mmCIF file of C-alpha atoms in Angstrom:
data_model
loop_
_atom_site.group_PDB
_atom_site.id
_atom_site.type_symbol
_atom_site.label_atom_id
_atom_site.label_comp_id
_atom_site.label_asym_id
_atom_site.label_seq_id
_atom_site.Cartn_x
_atom_site.Cartn_y
_atom_site.Cartn_z
ATOM 1 C CA MET D 1 -14.827 117.331 53.736
ATOM 2 C CA ILE D 2 -16.502 118.683 56.903
ATOM 3 C CA SER D 3 -19.255 120.455 54.965
ATOM 4 C CA ARG D 4 -20.028 117.179 53.185
ATOM 5 C CA THR D 5 -20.285 115.426 56.545
ATOM 6 C CA ILE D 6 -22.749 118.027 57.803
ATOM 7 C CA LYS D 7 -24.870 117.602 54.694
ATOM 8 C CA PHE D 8 -24.781 113.832 55.108
ATOM 9 C CA ALA D 9 -25.869 114.073 58.731
ATOM 10 C CA ALA D 10 -28.766 116.337 57.803
ATOM 11 C CA LEU D 11 -29.811 113.992 55.017
ATOM 12 C CA PHE D 12 -29.601 111.052 57.422
ATOM 13 C CA ALA D 13 -31.945 112.805 59.837
ATOM 14 C CA ALA D 14 -34.462 113.600 57.103
ATOM 15 C CA ALA D 15 -34.260 110.099 55.641
ATOM 16 C CA ALA D 16 -34.799 108.550 59.066
ATOM 17 C CA VAL D 17 -37.995 110.556 59.564
ATOM 18 C CA SER D 18 -39.283 109.769 56.078
ATOM 19 C CA HIS D 19 -38.546 106.030 56.363
ATOM 20 C CA THR D 20 -40.134 105.684 59.784
ATOM 21 C CA ALA D 21 -43.250 107.614 58.789
ATOM 22 C CA MET D 22 -43.725 105.553 55.637
ATOM 23 C CA ALA D 23 -43.118 102.224 57.424
ATOM 24 C CA ALA D 24 -45.649 102.883 60.178
ATOM 25 C CA THR D 25 -48.983 101.091 60.303
ATOM 26 C CA GLU D 26 -52.118 102.121 62.123
ATOM 27 C CA GLN D 27 -55.565 100.818 62.916
ATOM 28 C CA VAL D 28 -58.547 102.679 61.480
ATOM 29 C CA ASP D 29 -62.285 102.177 61.986
ATOM 30 C CA VAL D 30 -64.234 102.403 58.741
ATOM 31 C CA ALA D 31 -67.732 101.669 57.483
ATOM 32 C CA TRP D 32 -68.890 101.091 53.916
ATOM 33 C CA LYS D 33 -71.539 103.547 52.753
ATOM 34 C CA GLY D 34 -73.265 100.942 50.625
ATOM 35 C CA ASN D 35 -74.615 101.197 47.090
ATOM 36 C CA ALA D 36 -78.305 101.974 47.467
ATOM 37 C CA ALA D 37 -78.562 103.181 43.864
ATOM 38 C CA LEU D 38 -77.097 99.898 42.577
ATOM 39 C CA THR D 39 -74.868 101.756 40.152
ATOM 40 C CA GLY D 40 -71.917 100.214 38.349
ATOM 41 C CA GLU D 41 -71.104 97.774 35.579
ATOM 42 C CA ARG D 42 -71.608 94.032 36.049
ATOM 43 C CA MET D 43 -68.381 92.034 35.914
ATOM 44 C CA LYS D 44 -67.230 88.478 36.549
ATOM 45 C CA ALA D 45 -63.756 87.557 37.816
ATOM 46 C CA PHE D 46 -61.937 84.233 37.483
ATOM 47 C CA VAL D 47 -58.838 82.653 39.028
ATOM 48 C CA ASP D 48 -57.387 79.743 37.045
ATOM 49 C CA GLY D 49 -60.684 79.517 35.185
ATOM 50 C CA ALA D 50 -62.822 79.249 38.323
ATOM 51 C CA GLN D 51 -65.241 82.108 38.972
ATOM 52 C CA VAL D 52 -64.534 83.996 42.205
ATOM 53 C CA TYR D 53 -66.725 87.060 41.756
ATOM 54 C CA GLY D 54 -69.961 88.051 40.117
ATOM 55 C CA GLY D 55 -72.341 85.103 40.348
ATOM 56 C CA SER D 56 -74.413 84.038 37.354
ATOM 57 C CA ARG D 57 -75.295 87.600 36.256
ATOM 58 C CA GLY D 58 -72.107 89.340 37.272
ATOM 59 C CA ALA D 59 -71.746 91.763 40.173
ATOM 60 C CA LEU D 60 -71.354 95.527 40.196
ATOM 61 C CA ALA D 61 -67.819 96.904 40.017
ATOM 62 C CA HIS D 62 -67.221 100.549 40.896
ATOM 63 C CA GLU D 63 -65.415 102.918 43.233
ATOM 64 C CA LEU D 64 -66.450 102.334 46.849
ATOM 65 C CA GLY D 65 -67.366 105.042 49.344
ATOM 66 C CA TYR D 66 -66.376 104.674 52.998
ATOM 67 C CA THR D 67 -66.491 106.653 56.230
ATOM 68 C CA GLN D 68 -63.566 106.680 58.632
ATOM 69 C CA LEU D 69 -64.605 107.128 62.260
ATOM 70 C CA ALA D 70 -62.237 108.677 64.793
ATOM 71 C CA ALA D 71 -62.698 110.629 68.039
ATOM 72 C CA GLY D 72 -66.379 111.287 67.460
ATOM 73 C CA THR D 73 -65.872 112.581 63.908
ATOM 74 C CA SER D 74 -66.260 111.002 60.477
ATOM 75 C CA THR D 75 -64.311 111.493 57.264
ATOM 76 C CA SER D 76 -65.398 110.254 53.840
ATOM 77 C CA PHE D 77 -62.960 108.596 51.457
ATOM 78 C CA GLU D 78 -62.990 106.408 48.346
ATOM 79 C CA ALA D 79 -61.376 103.010 47.873
ATOM 80 C CA PHE D 80 -61.156 100.064 45.506
ATOM 81 C CA CYS D 81 -61.431 96.391 46.362
ATOM 82 C CA ILE D 82 -58.295 94.239 46.175
ATOM 83 C CA GLU D 83 -59.902 91.046 47.479
ATOM 84 C CA PRO D 84 -62.917 90.157 45.299
ATOM 85 C CA THR D 85 -63.471 86.830 47.076
ATOM 86 C CA GLN D 86 -64.413 88.584 50.335
ATOM 87 C CA PRO D 87 -67.699 90.389 51.159
ATOM 88 C CA ASN D 88 -68.224 93.989 52.214
ATOM 89 C CA SER D 89 -70.159 95.260 55.233
ATOM 90 C CA LYS D 90 -71.880 98.454 56.310
ATOM 91 C CA LEU D 91 -70.952 97.660 59.898
ATOM 92 C CA THR D 92 -67.988 99.550 61.312
ATOM 93 C CA ALA D 93 -64.874 97.385 61.197
ATOM 94 C CA THR D 94 -61.275 97.895 62.236
ATOM 95 C CA TYR D 95 -58.736 97.754 59.419
ATOM 96 C CA GLU D 96 -54.958 97.702 59.500
ATOM 97 C CA LYS D 97 -53.617 100.535 57.318
ATOM 98 C CA SER D 98 -50.147 100.193 55.826
ATOM 99 C CA VAL D 99 -48.132 101.600 52.945
ATOM 100 C CA LEU D 100 -48.201 99.428 49.836
ATOM 101 C CA GLY D 101 -44.661 98.855 48.665
ATOM 102 C CA GLY D 102 -42.802 96.612 46.258
ATOM 103 C CA THR D 103 -43.817 95.992 42.663
ATOM 104 C CA GLU D 104 -47.514 95.932 43.546
ATOM 105 C CA GLY D 105 -47.372 99.315 45.258
ATOM 106 C CA LYS D 106 -45.311 100.815 42.442
ATOM 107 C CA LEU D 107 -47.728 99.651 39.753
ATOM 108 C CA LEU D 108 -50.795 100.803 41.682
ATOM 109 C CA ALA D 109 -49.194 104.212 42.226
ATOM 110 C CA ALA D 110 -48.539 104.371 38.469
ATOM 111 C CA LEU D 111 -52.149 103.386 37.789
ATOM 112 C CA TYR D 112 -53.472 106.194 39.982
ATOM 113 C CA THR D 113 -50.992 108.665 38.502
ATOM 114 C CA THR D 114 -51.852 107.895 34.893
ATOM 115 C CA SER D 115 -55.561 107.073 34.995
ATOM 116 C CA TYR D 116 -57.423 108.028 38.177
ATOM 117 C CA LYS D 117 -60.025 110.549 37.000
ATOM 118 C CA THR D 118 -57.534 111.832 34.418
ATOM 119 C CA GLY D 119 -57.086 108.949 31.961
ATOM 120 C CA ALA D 120 -59.182 107.914 29.006
ATOM 121 C CA GLY D 121 -62.180 107.753 31.344
ATOM 122 C CA ALA D 122 -61.807 111.232 32.767
ATOM 123 C CA ALA D 123 -65.610 111.566 32.952
ATOM 124 C CA TRP D 124 -65.375 109.043 35.806
ATOM 125 C CA ASP D 125 -68.687 107.441 34.945
ATOM 126 C CA SER D 126 -69.733 103.857 35.740
ATOM 127 C CA VAL D 127 -67.642 102.465 32.859
ATOM 128 C CA ALA D 128 -64.494 104.322 33.954
ATOM 129 C CA GLN D 129 -64.906 103.278 37.597
ATOM 130 C CA ALA D 130 -65.474 99.629 36.659
ATOM 131 C CA ALA D 131 -62.464 99.744 34.335
ATOM 132 C CA PHE D 132 -60.251 101.176 37.068
ATOM 133 C CA GLN D 133 -61.475 98.530 39.530
ATOM 134 C CA THR D 134 -60.723 95.857 36.952
ATOM 135 C CA ALA D 135 -57.184 97.191 36.472
ATOM 136 C CA VAL D 136 -56.681 97.244 40.257
ATOM 137 C CA TRP D 137 -57.783 93.613 40.463
ATOM 138 C CA GLU D 138 -55.433 92.622 37.672
ATOM 139 C CA LEU D 139 -52.411 94.265 39.320
ATOM 140 C CA THR D 140 -53.136 92.754 42.735
ATOM 141 C CA GLN D 141 -54.491 89.305 41.820
ATOM 142 C CA GLU D 142 -52.381 88.165 38.864
ATOM 143 C CA LYS D 143 -49.891 85.570 40.084
ATOM 144 C CA ALA D 144 -46.285 85.424 39.001
ATOM 145 C CA VAL D 145 -45.199 82.366 37.019
ATOM 146 C CA ASN D 146 -41.482 81.546 37.001
ATOM 147 C CA GLY D 147 -40.756 84.828 38.767
ATOM 148 C CA SER D 148 -42.729 87.136 36.488
ATOM 149 C CA ALA D 149 -46.367 88.092 35.972
ATOM 150 C CA THR D 150 -48.063 88.547 32.615
ATOM 151 C CA TYR D 151 -50.800 91.134 32.954
ATOM 152 C CA GLY D 152 -53.881 90.948 30.769
ATOM 153 C CA ILE D 153 -57.523 91.734 31.474
ATOM 154 C CA LEU D 154 -59.032 88.818 29.540
ATOM 155 C CA ASP D 155 -56.410 86.120 30.110
ATOM 156 C CA GLY D 156 -53.778 84.885 32.539
ATOM 157 C CA ASN D 157 -54.111 83.406 36.014
ATOM 158 C CA PHE D 158 -56.622 86.148 36.887
ATOM 159 C CA SER D 159 -59.113 87.320 34.281
ATOM 160 C CA VAL D 160 -62.287 89.371 34.063
ATOM 161 C CA THR D 161 -65.260 89.355 31.711
ATOM 162 C CA GLY D 162 -67.918 92.005 31.221
ATOM 163 C CA ALA D 163 -68.961 94.758 28.849
ATOM 164 C CA SER D 164 -66.373 95.359 26.134
ATOM 165 C CA SER D 165 -66.439 99.083 26.959
ATOM 166 C CA VAL D 166 -65.147 98.227 30.444
ATOM 167 C CA THR D 167 -62.540 95.630 29.484
ATOM 168 C CA THR D 168 -61.186 97.781 26.647
ATOM 169 C CA LEU D 169 -60.801 100.818 28.886
ATOM 170 C CA ALA D 170 -59.318 98.657 31.672
ATOM 171 C CA SER D 171 -56.703 97.416 29.204
ATOM 172 C CA THR D 172 -55.864 101.029 28.362
ATOM 173 C CA PHE D 173 -55.510 101.919 32.039
ATOM 174 C CA LEU D 174 -53.360 98.837 32.627
ATOM 175 C CA ALA D 175 -51.067 99.568 29.686
ATOM 176 C CA SER D 176 -50.559 103.150 30.884
ATOM 177 C CA ALA D 177 -49.559 101.950 34.351
ATOM 178 C CA LEU D 178 -47.184 99.256 33.075
ATOM 179 C CA SER D 179 -45.395 101.641 30.719
ATOM 180 C CA TYR D 180 -45.170 104.574 33.140
ATOM 181 C CA THR D 181 -41.609 105.551 34.073
ATOM 182 C CA GLY D 182 -42.170 108.946 35.679
ATOM 183 C CA THR D 183 -42.548 109.954 39.296
ATOM 184 C CA SER D 184 -45.716 108.877 41.055
ATOM 185 C CA THR D 185 -48.058 111.612 42.246
ATOM 186 C CA TYR D 186 -49.914 109.341 44.685
ATOM 187 C CA SER D 187 -49.165 107.591 47.954
ATOM 188 C CA VAL D 188 -50.914 104.213 48.018
ATOM 189 C CA TYR D 189 -52.099 102.386 51.131
ATOM 190 C CA LYS D 190 -53.679 99.034 51.919
ATOM 191 C CA LEU D 191 -56.539 98.498 54.367
ATOM 192 C CA THR D 192 -56.606 94.906 55.631
ATOM 193 C CA ASN D 193 -59.376 93.086 57.500
ATOM 194 C CA GLY D 194 -59.693 89.322 57.925
ATOM 195 C CA ASP D 195 -63.478 89.266 57.525
ATOM 196 C CA TYR D 196 -64.113 91.777 54.741
ATOM 197 C CA GLN D 197 -62.641 92.953 51.448
ATOM 198 C CA ASP D 198 -59.122 94.313 51.653
ATOM 199 C CA LEU D 199 -58.973 97.766 50.093
ATOM 200 C CA VAL D 200 -56.571 100.088 48.341
ATOM 201 C CA VAL D 201 -56.738 103.819 49.003
ATOM 202 C CA ALA D 202 -54.562 106.566 47.580
ATOM 203 C CA SER D 203 -53.902 110.197 48.358
ATOM 204 C CA PRO D 204 -52.232 112.766 46.096
ATOM 205 C CA PHE D 205 -48.586 113.166 47.006
ATOM 206 C CA THR D 206 -47.505 116.753 47.631
ATOM 207 C CA SER D 207 -43.982 116.715 49.050
ATOM 208 C CA PRO D 208 -41.967 115.000 51.791
ATOM 209 C CA ALA D 209 -42.631 118.066 53.944
ATOM 210 C CA GLY D 210 -46.294 117.131 53.890
ATOM 211 C CA VAL D 211 -45.607 113.852 55.708
ATOM 212 C CA VAL D 212 -46.335 114.086 59.428
ATOM 213 C CA PRO D 213 -43.674 112.103 61.345
ATOM 214 C CA GLU D 214 -44.670 109.453 63.851
ATOM 215 C CA PRO D 215 -43.638 110.221 67.493
ATOM 216 C CA GLU D 216 -40.650 107.882 67.317
ATOM 217 C CA SER D 217 -39.468 109.736 64.239
ATOM 218 C CA TYR D 218 -38.755 112.826 66.298
ATOM 219 C CA ALA D 219 -36.157 110.890 68.297
ATOM 220 C CA LEU D 220 -34.374 109.957 65.086
ATOM 221 C CA LEU D 221 -34.605 113.534 63.880
ATOM 222 C CA LEU D 222 -33.063 114.842 67.099
ATOM 223 C CA ALA D 223 -30.308 112.236 66.884
ATOM 224 C CA GLY D 224 -29.502 113.353 63.359
ATOM 225 C CA LEU D 225 -29.495 117.007 64.352
ATOM 226 C CA GLY D 226 -27.204 116.098 67.237
ATOM 227 C CA VAL D 227 -24.700 114.737 64.737
ATOM 228 C CA VAL D 228 -24.942 117.977 62.771
ATOM 229 C CA ALA D 229 -24.281 120.049 65.913
ATOM 230 C CA TRP D 230 -21.351 117.834 66.952
ATOM 231 C CA VAL D 231 -19.680 118.163 63.541
ATOM 232 C CA ALA D 232 -20.249 121.923 63.577
ATOM 233 C CA ARG D 233 -18.563 122.229 66.994
ATOM 234 C CA ARG D 234 -15.544 120.251 65.769
ATOM 235 C CA ARG D 235 -15.293 122.570 62.799
ATOM 236 C CA GLN D 236 -15.304 125.639 65.073
ATOM 237 C CA ALA D 237 -12.669 124.093 67.356
ATOM 238 C CA ARG D 238 -10.316 123.724 64.407
#
């Protein structure tokens, strides 16, 4: 019984660190690199039949490149838009970064796991990037009706039109994510800004040991270890 208690205390300490680290949010300064080459596939997006993205000719959809600025250094990263009604900006802006949870976070993690640079569009050309962006839009913009959402690239509350090569591949990506039942290999985050496009970013998941605890997590860790030590002393006294 005592050995089980010690194991439980240790697990409590580890779980406390993991939960706190995952729940934390932070502010990050980022700048869009732009799209000087004007690469990508032209798409149009609609909500309830009303066009919200793309204009008369359609607008380019592709993976976006950003630079994160911190302490005099810069780090490049890629992201996808999850708010097509908002503009982008090359100016540095402060975003709120948080872990994406719930059904949306689970499905996006499945999408990255099954299709990001490894799915049917492994070449990661303009068609594959536009298809992945389209699938991201579908998973984040489709509204639930009567408690459930029906996902489809060409129909539903949110829909997209464009080259058939893009919409067909996007449907493949979407189907893979919706049917995935394995363990995700990505951690997915949301970058939120009131003036510009909200973004989704993902990083390959290695192991819980790779998560760096927030400062307050150490207090929880020490508390958990204190419980372990207290139980161990009681065991020795007996």
